């Protein structure tokens, strides 16, 4: 029955697809007038273009152009964006008018200039309706959570140096048997155009799913990477970076190959679950016949506003996690995280890119929670309450690995996680960790299937993740509470300019 | 190795358990002084009490007393709270001092009175740190997301008439073979005390997990219910309500018994994923030897602030879902949702309670997304963009089932979901739907394992869910895009007063 309906309906999709989802929402508000006009003009323009299938590339270029104009004065992404771009809760630099003119905003455009000032009102206006009550007052402007956006175009892809969002999806795809370099290029072009639209809060052409309607961009990021096998399948083995050599085996590894590696990797993050799901679903659909989903995982972090302190996140062990991450303000940050721009040779296409090590690390929480607080803190080397190192001070006080307590013992134990993982113990090896927690229910024995979707970013995994993990594998007191259940290593190219797509330098270089 | 460590450490837990998690966070802020003092006084008092095992009941009572005092002037829960209680984004009625005096707040207490006015600042202050940057400024007050709380005590349990939160967990537990009525009563007493603490943002005694540290209550609700089998296992079959008769079988059912029913049902909702996980984990641990997890599911809704319109939620089909829900402002609301207070007979203990029908409804999104927008709207009977009925108007315009279009066809098709489900088509049958979306990855064929964690609340399932679902089963155009994969029916008792626990009238009546 379902199959029949699929066939039945497919033919009627074309003429409708680009049309109705872009209809302005609830036309009663006078502020919407300008936006509606812009929306209609855009709709007419888009209706004149082809929507589906092989025309996607063209649509992608059009979207690219629109973004170029809209973003003319916007800062570039990556490290630059980390300093100058909008953080959570701040207004984006682009005026609402620019967005109205160049894309179909998912929501009625509302004056956002006064949003910060009127945020007291916003807090109430953004309140959810009671389950039984539809509250439809005069629409209030989005608060920072909804309106915040990250740049798609720039020197680096977003989703690396910017804050990890509330909701995350990781997905790997394998190219279909027949798919070649050309098919892969078309896929990356489609995906890039869609990611650019979604990250700006626009509804991509032909998307009638409606799942993210009414929502702002919600800090959505979509980040693309290439696995080791991608290069064989596309005849690009000569351009495969040496850094993609398989990771060594570690003793805490219990890897599931079905949930590891993959030709293509996509990382999605957003501060709203529907916005994140919408992006994932759309990218999966656009993979079409070119690629198939290999694995997919869901993760989460704290909701903006849940804590008054914009502090380092906690993981599901309750521990403040990420304190010693390299800081974008550090002049060495780019060197640690990004492949240099002046890179020559076979992998010159990776300039501005980064390497992502992605690991599903299950926490043995039943064992961990049975430790006393004192033992937990000793294993980590930090106080649980505030993340301060056991050598003293506050969370951000530099760790003193040589400090002794009055009883003559080391303040930071010999097998404490922060000692074994510290750059000082690893000849300066540094990576940027940007993780999500995950919880996929419980195993048959009642133990939580929960832990960390660990993502480490570095210019060279052989100088970042590998030496640190090797050391942790031997001497870390924490490792007996962890199981690495899946692993992936991906070359994440630099960001692209408007009109280009991610990976273009590789696929057309 | 893990097993060994468990045994090794268990003994050292006792003396630490009640102590360190309640240590005040980062003592540098002057505002914390008062709270710290209160915290220390509380700690000293609690240290004098026993923390573990059989003493939990006593601790529960103590917590109940504290809450009673703190809540002296707070409104009761349920329908009353739906009108007068705090919605998302609003400040709670209780002054910060009351909370400081009677419980150990999870976060440093900060002036919240000015929070709404200073919300512009809050939006920035609540921003997440960049992945690589620890931003630890002067702490800003929580914005509405973190500080909002729902009452645990009252005429009705929370989690029914109040807005569905961003993150949801559903879990069912079965009593252990040896567990009797007394063990069940002790469990409900433990759970109630813990829920009361967590919903007020306090760290329960003995909880060192730290996962929710720094966060406010985040609108946490914990709601408890009893399944049909609970009454046999506890020798209370004579008190089992007739309303718990098994639901009839429906043709769209493809039920997995392992993920259906259960002796005890727990619904958790919070606007922060770590707060929700923390509650789930703690309740699971407290089940101890009395009950074992039977099944557990995760769900989500829109993040507060993601949309400017506090509108009815969208589901993963992209459709506005829940418009026709009964409104708490309607004088008939309580009659539809809650068991009358003057209930006599065997199930008098259910006065003020409600019956929850819980169904995991998978959406066949691949089929659905292949429909044209026009067909999707025809199947539902509403416009996708704004939820307006196809008979005209806006989302809240009453549906005109008798309206014809110019071509002579019904504006709302004969098999449209809103026609078949409408009270007018079901002799007034009414239920309150309060759902979460879910997404557990993808099936082997690439189809999303996603849909709705449907929860329907009613005073009598035989006058709410059953007649509507029977009708939908026969004539709803939507049902071919849905699979009901699990089902549960639970008697959810009324709320309890301070010092009592949920279900006490049943278990001690």
XYZ file of C-alpha atoms in Angstrom, chain A residues 309 311 314 383-388 393-395, chain B residues 23-33 36 106-108 110 136-137 139 214:
32
model
C 27.969 30.131 33.505
C 31.576 27.222 31.199
C 30.213 18.509 31.400
C 37.620 18.583 41.162
C 34.212 17.511 39.969
C 32.353 20.511 41.334
C 34.170 23.156 39.330
C 36.874 21.455 37.276
C 39.760 22.959 39.220
C 43.248 27.146 41.898
C 40.231 27.358 39.643
C 39.329 25.510 36.444
C 30.012 21.879 47.805
C 29.358 25.360 46.511
C 30.577 25.940 42.976
C 33.551 28.206 42.330
C 33.562 30.241 45.480
C 34.919 33.456 43.980
C 31.646 35.328 43.518
C 30.533 37.520 46.436
C 26.872 36.816 45.670
C 27.495 33.223 46.619
C 28.219 33.957 50.240
C 27.213 29.004 50.717
C 22.811 23.169 42.146
C 24.183 26.551 41.209
C 25.358 29.592 43.032
C 22.179 34.806 41.942
C 34.407 32.411 32.555
C 33.157 35.923 33.076
C 28.320 34.782 36.182
C 25.613 24.199 37.223
